[in-house]
């Protein structure tokens, strides 16, 4: 069953690969604006036909993000005075700041429980809007980088506002609309009701909150956001009703990051280059999905051995395999939605979710973020491999010189440094350690996971750690901000530097970057870099636990 | 290879102010200092062994650089010998020290005297011994005007007397620059070296953070297992400083960090060994990137002279008759074409050279466009078809067709006539050097386009181009055409390399990315290029490109090797550190190393020894055979990537076995 599930996903993604990839290519390349878009530009006061240098592009993105953070923060703090608050109080300041950052950075780390904290208006106008625009911003950055490769001797890399608006209106909204209908058909709720008290079978009472769930659910997956309407996220039957909505949600998660490789290929004028990048992502992703499944199905830990399967923390309507596949998909992309509890996974199964994020969210990664992260890895690979063919390394005709490798290195440095220093500070600090639920290596894994998730803008939680304390809200909030925007600045600077170059024509002496050889090399470099960076930490966490 | 001087140099380079240029090794040195302090405070055999090997690691790195520099120093010493104090005799009659000469001074140099400075011959002709610079003992001719007017200070006039106008500034002579270059005194990091250094610095930062942040994790792990006794590696205070530094040094890319500058120096040196002086490392690197080679036809692709290839007789004339007449007319013709006719007549028709008495030679002039001989009442002329036909007075249509045919095939027709009749045509041909086609095929596989530059007409050029197998040609090329071609290629993002010797080549040499000036050339050409070939062999451009590539490949290969090595080191050190608290981690000890101490020490020792082991490779450069990028990558990846993963497993295990008993 698990195999059919995975294979049918691959087939479905294969079917939409070309049409969606081409559609996105046209969206970002066309010169025409729709009437609605023109209205938005007039409202924003931007000139859509003026292109920006990388600095202007970055400033626009940062300004937009700052305003977004303030808006989301404000909405939460004033929630009790707004409509549809369901009677909830204003969100406490540290949680509000953490949540605002979390949604603007496309992380969707949730230090709160959705159904008992956020009113419907906050969910829709603040959080769901960010689910769209933060995703669109990520895609814009990726497109800007691709333009850097595609352009020759240009000092501009596009217009952020145009990319943002088009990504939202032409790509995310239409798919989300259709997707939401599909989810509703599958049993996901979409209403404006407040909490219902329900008597449970065993005689207790339970509060069930309805809400505009389907609309938020679809963009939660499509935009690789991951912030659930409910605390239990995609394990909640109102968010993810059946085995096939589960399939559909994974499909949505992978949809844009996968298809963007086609867009990339079209933009640089060599579709096969997009295929190579897709091949790298797929190799890593399939390996990870298979390994996670293997580890979970083997159930190689004490409790699963005792009860016969690693079912703790997993829902029976999904089962072990489909939960494992969802867990792999959500951590391989920067989604962070969960339909099962990673904390309860077998040590090595849990490690896979960690490793997926440690790869830097590139296989296939978040919308946009996955593509630019992977292109950075390709640049680093090209640099070392290019030397081995006896030329100054070049990728897609652009030379990888000192400036390019500096920006790529800085990009690559950010998240590992945030993850490791963040975890180290937490482990060396009473506030950090006391939040741990478990002791031993597993407790350590929980904290490592929290910082890995925040710094990589994944947003899923291993669970176990009590993270809604001011200390964690601030620490993880910082990881999210730095983990999102520092890399983006480096990517845009790289885009600017690449766009200014004139391409070197290809020859027999050029390292071909579309062959299996190169694909294997990027996979190798990615895995080795991650292994070398995180092996000590992993050894003291999941590996120590698994080998006990 | 390892001389006493280089060993001393290695110690001298321990100075942190020297070492700061190499951040990776600076960190190792800081680690060595730190562990030395720790070992003094808490001495143990293990601690001192680690300290010793950390210092050795730095020393080995310094040694690599010192050895590479040492080779240049030997060369510099030879050059310095050429820079003896000489006196210069100014034309005005006064005598000044050579060091005082200013640009524009005019000096007289007679036989047996040393030329006091770089300059151009403005009067006279002399044979000059340039062995001090080129190593070539045969004297060369230097004369005023033309492309052989440049003389180099420090060389010796063997015969005659020349008047030289000094072109150098005081202290900036060619020899001065050469000394500085081979010594690497003002060695600048090249762009690619800078880029690689950035990547290495980034990796170092990651490993620094990975190692330091491990400490709180380790403390936590130890605290959770209070029943377990402190081990040498891990106590309640975390991992011991010595082990932490060992891990760090093993992880940061010390192998490439240690050898990087040696690779660069050795690359320049390999050029010097082939008698090519690169004015900057940047030029050597650019050579590896070259995608278009501009090659002068004459001297590079062809032997340089047209040679007789066939005698085509006119109607009623035998080949033998024609050959005999052609030979007669050429016996006194000292031009290469003339000589080739004599040689061809001898080889093909067995006509011996003869002494002719009473012969009156008619030399070639630009006006008559023919030459010949009047002897024994015979009047024989050979030369350009129109000129000879006019001399005969009656154009021969059949011969005219032969002439056109030869021209069309790219050859040069020489019409031979006696008195009033045309005897036939000598077919002169450019002869392509042997092995050129193979070289150009090689170039094509490397992705390099070859363009032949010639002053010939397009037809002739096309024939030679096809015969030699170049990709393209530029016919009837003027210096301006050449410059325009270079600019056009560069416009398309290509890097261009060329050779040149004449003053009119100077703009093109300056514009090209790799401009190799011939040492026989003018000083303007030498000034404009970024390399000088002391052998003045234009074919060497191809070797220069290969050396450039080899330099980059060596860097890439050792970087890959260095990073790939880390995997094995983790498998040695992580279980050594943590198996005490988490016994399960012993499963990672796949090498089954004896004890935690010997595992850590073995990793550190391997890390240091691998530097020494790779010094010869760094100096020699990895083997390079021209082939496509894909093939090169597969080969080097297999050798240095896969090899880099496997080698340390074997090496560390072996060292562990050797030292296991000692600790």
XYZ file of C-alpha atoms in Angstrom, chain A residues 152 380 383-394 399-403 405-410 412-414 416-429 433 436 438-444 448 502-512 515 517-518 520-521 528-529 531-541 543-548, chain B residues 191-192 194-199 201-203 205-207 209-214 216-218 220-221 224 247 251 285 288-291 444-448 490-495 548-550 552-557 559-560 563-564 566-567 570-571 574 577-578 581-588 624 627-637 640-641 645:
174
model
C 23.672 38.665 -19.636
C 29.455 25.139 -4.427
C 33.304 25.307 -7.767
C 35.122 22.237 -6.484
C 34.291 20.036 -9.475
C 35.043 22.805 -11.950
C 38.556 23.102 -10.618
C 38.989 19.405 -11.234
C 38.394 19.890 -14.950
C 41.011 22.611 -15.078
C 38.988 25.741 -15.536
C 37.737 28.584 -13.479
C 34.449 27.046 -12.394
C 31.319 28.190 -14.164
C 31.889 32.248 -13.589
C 32.041 31.292 -9.958
C 34.723 33.639 -8.730
C 35.633 35.019 -5.348
C 32.488 37.120 -4.937
C 31.770 31.745 -3.745
C 31.805 34.210 -0.859
C 28.056 34.745 -1.120
C 27.379 31.044 -1.584
C 29.552 30.227 1.440
C 27.847 32.846 3.567
C 25.602 27.972 3.421
C 27.043 29.060 6.779
C 23.914 30.708 8.149
C 24.204 25.355 10.414
C 25.568 28.132 12.609
C 22.094 29.060 13.845
C 21.154 25.446 14.478
C 24.347 24.546 16.306
C 24.802 27.721 18.320
C 21.095 27.866 19.128
C 21.076 24.294 20.375
C 24.337 24.819 22.239
C 23.049 27.919 23.992
C 19.846 26.104 24.938
C 21.753 23.096 26.240
C 24.092 25.265 28.248
C 21.341 27.267 29.832
C 17.194 22.537 29.455
C 12.909 19.217 27.871
C 12.589 13.560 27.936
C 16.046 12.970 29.272
C 18.959 11.247 27.608
C 19.702 11.547 23.939
C 16.024 11.843 23.106
C 15.660 15.017 25.150
C 18.632 16.433 23.337
C 18.127 20.010 18.360
C 28.435 38.001 -19.544
C 28.116 34.270 -19.977
C 31.056 32.152 -21.060
C 30.112 30.070 -24.089
C 29.891 26.359 -23.540
C 32.571 24.111 -24.980
C 33.915 20.601 -24.591
C 36.032 21.953 -21.750
C 32.982 23.104 -19.838
C 31.816 20.928 -17.015
C 28.429 19.622 -18.155
C 24.393 14.780 -16.793
C 27.559 12.612 -13.214
C 26.829 16.128 -12.020
C 25.417 12.453 -8.398
C 28.050 14.961 -7.479
C 28.796 15.025 2.813
C 28.541 18.689 3.828
C 27.094 14.861 7.506
C 30.313 16.656 8.324
C 28.482 19.570 9.907
C 25.945 17.712 11.993
C 27.443 14.310 12.697
C 28.626 15.139 16.248
C 25.193 16.492 17.160
C 23.387 13.583 15.544
C 25.713 11.135 17.249
C 24.715 12.467 20.657
C 21.035 12.515 19.750
C 22.263 7.883 16.713
C 23.125 7.372 20.377
C 19.471 6.603 21.043
C 19.194 4.222 18.121
C 22.371 2.349 18.914
C 21.731 2.050 22.645
C 41.531 35.201 -8.171
C 40.839 31.509 -8.058
C 41.231 33.788 -3.267
C 37.920 32.113 -4.074
C 39.177 28.759 -2.865
C 40.507 30.361 0.300
C 37.053 31.764 0.988
C 35.495 28.331 0.657
C 37.569 29.612 5.474
C 33.834 28.883 5.397
C 34.444 25.187 5.989
C 34.176 28.228 10.448
C 31.595 25.446 10.205
C 33.912 22.916 11.792
C 31.368 25.908 15.399
C 30.521 22.207 15.108
C 33.378 21.399 17.488
C 32.781 24.172 19.998
C 29.022 23.698 20.177
C 29.559 20.007 20.857
C 27.415 21.689 25.956
C 25.947 18.610 24.258
C 28.738 16.506 25.683
C 24.682 17.208 29.072
C 25.291 13.658 27.906
C 22.758 12.273 32.297
C 38.960 16.802 16.283
C 38.139 18.249 10.329
C 45.325 30.676 -14.195
C 43.742 27.197 -17.998
C 40.568 29.036 -18.947
C 41.565 29.952 -22.455
C 38.944 29.001 -24.992
C 39.273 20.540 -29.528
C 38.650 17.806 -26.983
C 39.651 20.269 -24.280
C 37.106 22.702 -25.676
C 39.649 25.104 -27.100
C 36.236 38.374 -25.639
C 32.928 40.025 -26.308
C 31.461 36.525 -26.535
C 32.903 35.686 -23.132
C 35.913 33.765 -24.421
C 39.415 34.032 -23.069
C 47.324 26.357 -16.363
C 44.775 23.585 -16.360
C 46.993 21.291 -14.378
C 43.587 24.326 -11.279
C 43.035 20.568 -11.351
C 45.660 20.042 -8.665
C 43.886 22.535 -6.435
C 40.484 20.976 -7.031
C 41.736 17.434 -6.589
C 40.464 20.110 -2.009
C 38.216 17.155 -2.771
C 37.176 17.133 2.451
C 36.613 13.461 1.649
C 36.936 13.950 7.055
C 34.468 11.112 6.904
C 34.658 11.214 12.311
C 34.427 7.448 12.445
C 33.298 10.282 17.606
C 34.874 10.538 22.559
C 31.431 9.235 23.357
C 28.698 7.367 27.797
C 26.755 5.833 24.944
C 28.267 2.366 24.438
C 26.102 1.908 21.357
C 28.256 4.467 19.563
C 31.051 1.925 19.562
C 29.266 0.537 16.505
C 30.587 3.598 14.630
C 46.854 15.843 -16.861
C 40.296 15.163 -22.653
C 36.753 16.345 -22.243
C 35.594 17.894 -18.997
C 33.355 14.930 -18.227
C 36.129 12.401 -18.543
C 38.531 14.515 -16.528
C 35.986 14.890 -13.781
C 35.185 11.196 -13.620
C 38.830 10.320 -13.401
C 39.749 12.886 -10.766
C 36.620 12.250 -8.776
C 40.738 11.969 -5.277
C 37.108 11.807 -4.150
C 37.206 8.638 1.389
